[in-house]
CSV table of C-alpha atoms in Angstrom, one decimal:
chain,number,residue,atom,x,y,z
Y,1080,MET,CA,3.6,-11.3,15.9
Y,1081,THR,CA,6.9,-10.8,13.7
Y,1082,TRP,CA,3.7,-10.7,10.9
Y,1083,GLU,CA,1.3,-7.6,13.6
Y,1084,VAL,CA,5.2,-5.6,12.9
Y,1085,LEU,CA,5.0,-6.0,8.9
Y,1086,SER,CA,1.6,-5.3,8.7
Y,1087,THR,CA,2.2,-1.9,11.5
Y,1088,ILE,CA,4.4,-0.6,9.2
Y,1089,GLY,CA,3.0,-1.1,6.3
Y,1090,THR,CA,0.5,0.6,7.9
Y,1091,ILE,CA,1.7,3.3,9.4
Y,1092,ALA,CA,3.1,4.3,5.3
Y,1093,PHE,CA,0.2,4.1,4.1
Y,1094,ALA,CA,-1.3,6.7,6.7
Y,1095,VAL,CA,2.2,8.7,6.6
Y,1096,SER,CA,1.5,8.6,2.7
Y,1097,GLY,CA,-1.5,10.0,3.0
Y,1098,ALA,CA,-1.1,12.6,5.1
Y,1099,ILE,CA,1.9,14.2,3.5
Y,1100,VAL,CA,-0.4,13.8,0.0
Y,1101,ALA,CA,-3.2,15.9,1.4
Y,1102,MET,CA,-0.7,18.2,2.6
Y,1103,GLU,CA,0.8,18.6,0.0
Y,1104,GLU,CA,-2.8,20.0,-1.2
Y,1105,GLU,CA,-3.2,22.2,1.0
Y,1106,TYR,CA,-5.8,20.2,2.6
Y,1107,ASP,CA,-6.8,21.1,6.2
Y,1108,ILE,CA,-6.8,20.0,9.0
Y,1109,LEU,CA,-9.5,17.6,8.7
Y,1110,GLY,CA,-8.9,16.1,5.7
Y,1111,VAL,CA,-5.5,14.9,6.6
Y,1112,TYR,CA,-6.7,12.6,9.1
Y,1113,ILE,CA,-9.4,11.6,6.3
Y,1114,LEU,CA,-7.1,10.6,4.0
Y,1115,GLY,CA,-4.2,9.2,6.0
Y,1116,ILE,CA,-6.8,6.6,7.2
Y,1117,VAL,CA,-8.2,6.0,3.6
Y,1118,THR,CA,-4.6,5.5,2.4
Y,1119,ALA,CA,-4.4,2.8,4.9
Y,1120,PHE,CA,-7.4,0.7,5.3
Y,1121,GLY,CA,-9.0,1.6,2.1
Y,1122,GLY,CA,-7.6,-1.1,-0.1
Y,1123,GLY,CA,-8.9,-3.9,2.7
Y,1124,ALA,CA,-12.8,-2.1,2.9
Y,1125,ILE,CA,-13.0,-2.1,-1.6
Y,1126,ARG,CA,-11.0,-6.4,-0.7
Y,1127,ASN,CA,-13.2,-6.8,2.4
Y,1128,LEU,CA,-16.4,-5.9,0.1
Y,1129,PHE,CA,-15.6,-8.0,-2.9
Y,1130,ILE,CA,-14.2,-11.0,-1.3
Y,1131,GLY,CA,-17.2,-10.8,1.1
Y,1132,VAL,CA,-15.9,-10.5,4.6
Y,1133,PRO,CA,-17.9,-7.0,6.1
Y,1134,VAL,CA,-16.5,-4.6,5.8
Y,1135,SER,CA,-17.5,-4.3,10.3
Y,1136,ALA,CA,-14.2,-6.5,10.5
Y,1137,LEU,CA,-11.9,-3.0,9.8
Y,1138,TRP,CA,-13.4,-2.5,13.0
Y,1139,GLU,CA,-11.8,-4.7,15.0
Y,1140,GLN,CA,-8.1,-3.9,14.7
Y,1141,GLY,CA,-8.9,-0.7,16.6
Y,1142,MET,CA,-4.6,-0.9,17.9
Y,1143,MET,CA,-3.8,-0.2,14.1
Y,1144,PHE,CA,-5.5,2.5,14.0
Y,1145,GLN,CA,-4.9,4.6,16.9
Y,1146,ILE,CA,-1.8,3.5,15.2
Y,1147,ALA,CA,-2.2,5.4,12.3
Y,1148,LEU,CA,-3.9,8.7,13.7
Y,1149,LEU,CA,-0.4,9.2,15.7
Y,1150,ALA,CA,1.5,8.5,13.2
Y,1151,ILE,CA,-0.6,11.1,10.4
Y,1152,THR,CA,-0.6,14.1,14.3
Y,1153,THR,CA,3.2,13.6,14.1
Y,1154,VAL,CA,3.8,14.6,10.3
Y,1155,PHE,CA,0.6,17.4,10.7
Y,1156,LEU,CA,3.2,18.7,14.4
Y,1157,PHE,CA,7.0,18.1,13.2
Y,1158,PRO,CA,6.0,18.0,8.7
Y,1159,ASN,CA,9.7,19.7,7.7
Y,1160,ASN,CA,11.3,17.0,10.7
Y,1161,LEU,CA,9.8,14.0,9.1
Y,1162,LEU,CA,9.3,15.4,5.4
Y,1163,LYS,CA,13.2,14.9,4.5
Y,1164,HIS,CA,13.5,11.0,5.9
Y,1165,TRP,CA,10.2,10.2,4.2
Y,1166,ARG,CA,12.1,10.5,0.9
Y,1167,ARG,CA,14.8,9.1,1.6
Y,1168,TRP,CA,12.7,6.3,2.9
Y,1169,GLY,CA,9.7,6.3,2.2
Y,1170,ASN,CA,9.6,4.0,-0.6
Y,1171,PHE,CA,11.5,1.7,1.4
Y,1172,PHE,CA,8.6,1.6,3.9
Y,1173,ASP,CA,5.8,1.5,1.1
Y,1174,SER,CA,6.9,-1.1,0.4
Y,1175,ILE,CA,7.0,-3.0,3.2
Y,1176,GLY,CA,3.4,-2.0,3.6
Y,1177,LEU,CA,3.3,-3.3,-1.0
Y,1178,ALA,CA,4.7,-6.4,-0.2
Y,1179,ALA,CA,2.2,-7.6,3.8
Y,1180,PHE,CA,-1.4,-6.0,2.7
Y,1181,ALA,CA,-0.4,-7.8,-1.2
Y,1182,ILE,CA,-0.1,-11.4,0.6
Y,1183,GLN,CA,-2.6,-10.7,3.5
Y,1184,GLY,CA,-5.4,-10.1,0.9
Y,1185,ALA,CA,-4.4,-12.7,-0.4
Y,1186,LEU,CA,-4.2,-14.9,2.2
Y,1187,TYR,CA,-8.2,-13.3,2.8
Y,1188,ALA,CA,-9.4,-14.2,0.3
Y,1189,SER,CA,-7.4,-17.8,-0.2
Y,1190,ASP,CA,-8.9,-19.0,3.1
Y,1191,MET,CA,-12.5,-18.3,2.2
Y,1192,ASN,CA,-11.9,-20.6,-1.4
Y,1193,HIS,CA,-12.3,-18.6,-3.2
Y,1194,PRO,CA,-11.0,-19.1,-7.0
Y,1195,LEU,CA,-7.4,-18.0,-8.5
Y,1196,SER,CA,-9.1,-14.7,-10.1
Y,1197,ALA,CA,-10.4,-13.0,-6.8
Y,1198,VAL,CA,-7.5,-14.1,-4.9
Y,1199,ILE,CA,-5.1,-12.5,-7.6
Y,1200,VAL,CA,-7.9,-9.0,-6.8
Y,1201,ALA,CA,-7.5,-9.0,-3.7
Y,1202,ALA,CA,-3.4,-9.3,-4.2
Y,1203,VAL,CA,-4.1,-6.2,-5.7
Y,1204,LEU,CA,-6.6,-3.9,-3.9
Y,1205,THR,CA,-5.6,-4.6,-0.2
Y,1206,GLY,CA,-2.1,-3.8,-1.3
Y,1207,SER,CA,-2.7,-0.2,-3.7
Y,1208,GLY,CA,-6.0,0.2,-3.6
Y,1209,GLY,CA,-6.0,2.6,-0.3
Y,1210,GLY,CA,-2.8,4.4,-2.7
Y,1211,ILE,CA,-5.3,4.9,-5.7
Y,1212,VAL,CA,-8.7,6.2,-3.7
Y,1213,ARG,CA,-5.8,8.6,-1.9
Y,1214,ASP,CA,-4.7,9.5,-5.8
Y,1215,LEU,CA,-8.4,10.5,-6.7
Y,1216,LEU,CA,-9.4,11.4,-3.6
Y,1217,ALA,CA,-6.5,14.4,-4.2
Y,1218,GLY,CA,-6.8,15.6,-7.6
Y,1219,ARG,CA,-4.1,13.6,-9.1
Y,1220,LYS,CA,-3.8,10.4,-11.9
Y,1221,PRO,CA,-3.3,6.8,-9.9
Y,1222,LEU,CA,0.5,7.4,-8.8
Y,1223,VAL,CA,0.3,2.5,-9.1
Y,1224,LEU,CA,-1.4,3.0,-12.2
Y,1225,ARG,CA,1.3,5.1,-14.7
Y,1226,SER,CA,4.0,4.9,-12.8
Y,1227,GLU,CA,7.3,2.8,-11.5
Y,1228,ILE,CA,5.4,-0.8,-11.6
Y,1229,TYR,CA,3.3,-1.2,-8.2
Y,1230,ALA,CA,0.8,-2.9,-8.3
Y,1231,VAL,CA,2.3,-5.8,-10.5
Y,1232,TRP,CA,3.9,-7.4,-7.1
Y,1233,ALA,CA,0.9,-7.5,-6.1
Y,1234,ILE,CA,-0.5,-9.7,-8.5
Y,1235,LEU,CA,2.5,-11.9,-8.1
Y,1236,ALA,CA,2.2,-12.4,-4.5
Y,1237,GLY,CA,-0.9,-13.3,-5.3
Y,1238,LEU,CA,-0.7,-15.7,-8.3
Y,1239,ALA,CA,2.1,-17.8,-6.1
Y,1240,ILE,CA,-0.2,-17.7,-3.2
Y,1241,GLY,CA,-3.6,-18.3,-5.1
Y,1242,ILE,CA,-1.9,-21.7,-6.7
Y,1243,GLY,CA,-0.5,-22.7,-4.1
Y,1244,VAL,CA,3.8,-22.3,-4.9
Y,1245,VAL,CA,3.4,-20.4,-1.8
Y,1246,ASN,CA,1.3,-22.4,1.1
Y,1247,SER,CA,4.3,-22.4,4.7
Y,1248,SER,CA,5.1,-20.1,7.2
Y,1249,LEU,CA,8.4,-19.1,5.7
Y,1250,GLU,CA,7.7,-19.4,2.3
Y,1251,LEU,CA,5.5,-17.0,2.4
Y,1252,TYR,CA,8.0,-14.7,4.1
Y,1253,ILE,CA,10.6,-15.0,1.1
Y,1254,LEU,CA,7.2,-14.3,-1.4
Y,1255,PHE,CA,6.8,-10.3,1.2
Y,1256,VAL,CA,11.6,-10.1,0.7
Y,1257,LEU,CA,10.4,-10.7,-2.5
Y,1258,THR,CA,7.7,-8.7,-2.6
Y,1259,THR,CA,9.6,-6.0,-1.1
Y,1260,ALA,CA,12.6,-6.5,-2.8
Y,1261,LEU,CA,11.4,-5.9,-6.6
Y,1262,ARG,CA,8.8,-3.0,-5.0
Y,1263,VAL,CA,12.7,-0.8,-4.1
Y,1264,MET,CA,14.4,-2.0,-7.4
Y,1265,SER,CA,11.5,-1.3,-9.6
Y,1266,TYR,CA,12.1,2.5,-8.4
Y,1267,LEU,CA,15.1,2.6,-8.4
Y,1268,PHE,CA,16.2,1.2,-11.5
Y,1269,LYS,CA,12.9,3.0,-13.3
Y,1270,TRP,CA,11.8,-0.1,-14.6
Y,1271,ARG,CA,8.2,1.0,-16.2
Y,1272,LEU,CA,5.2,-1.3,-18.0
Y,1273,PRO,CA,5.0,0.1,-21.8
Y,1274,ASN,CA,2.1,2.2,-22.3
Y,1275,ARG,CA,1.1,4.6,-26.2
Y,1276,ASN,CA,0.5,7.5,-25.9
Y,1277,ILE,CA,-2.3,7.4,-28.0
Y,1278,ARG,CA,-1.7,11.6,-27.9
Y,1279,ALA,CA,1.6,11.3,-29.9
Y,1280,THR,CA,-0.1,9.1,-32.1
Y,1281,GLN,CA,-3.4,12.0,-34.0
């Protein structure tokens, strides 16, 4: 039950972030719904293709789709009221979504006896794939690949599950809390991975 609550929070966070990006780009109402849904479920769809789960399995999450649609509708109808709260709490809820979905993706791949590399990729795709697709559809550079450390935490979560360090429900919850905390700290303290701008050297 607790895990379903966390996944629900993640779904709402990703759906809202997609809707907000669409409204920032001045998309019409259809674009807002499409971008919101893609952000919430795009990572899971890509993961399913990668690890061999039928994409149609996504449609079994009927309640999650309804929750995502309700969240998107609320954002579209009351953008000003929600935006100030989103700017304060959005990154926190997004961190919860990243952790919950990364662990979910890793468990999917692990339960299907895929190798470690596939478990890690499944974690990354589920945790951050929706955000990458959202940014590409919005004509933006994917935020998760160029700003604060983001996908790295999904990689570490997938690694912990893939090598068998985390097995029991208690250990999964500890991993969830740890992944969420690391993501929160990375944007609070502006942790970034090294990068190199080749334009500056030309």
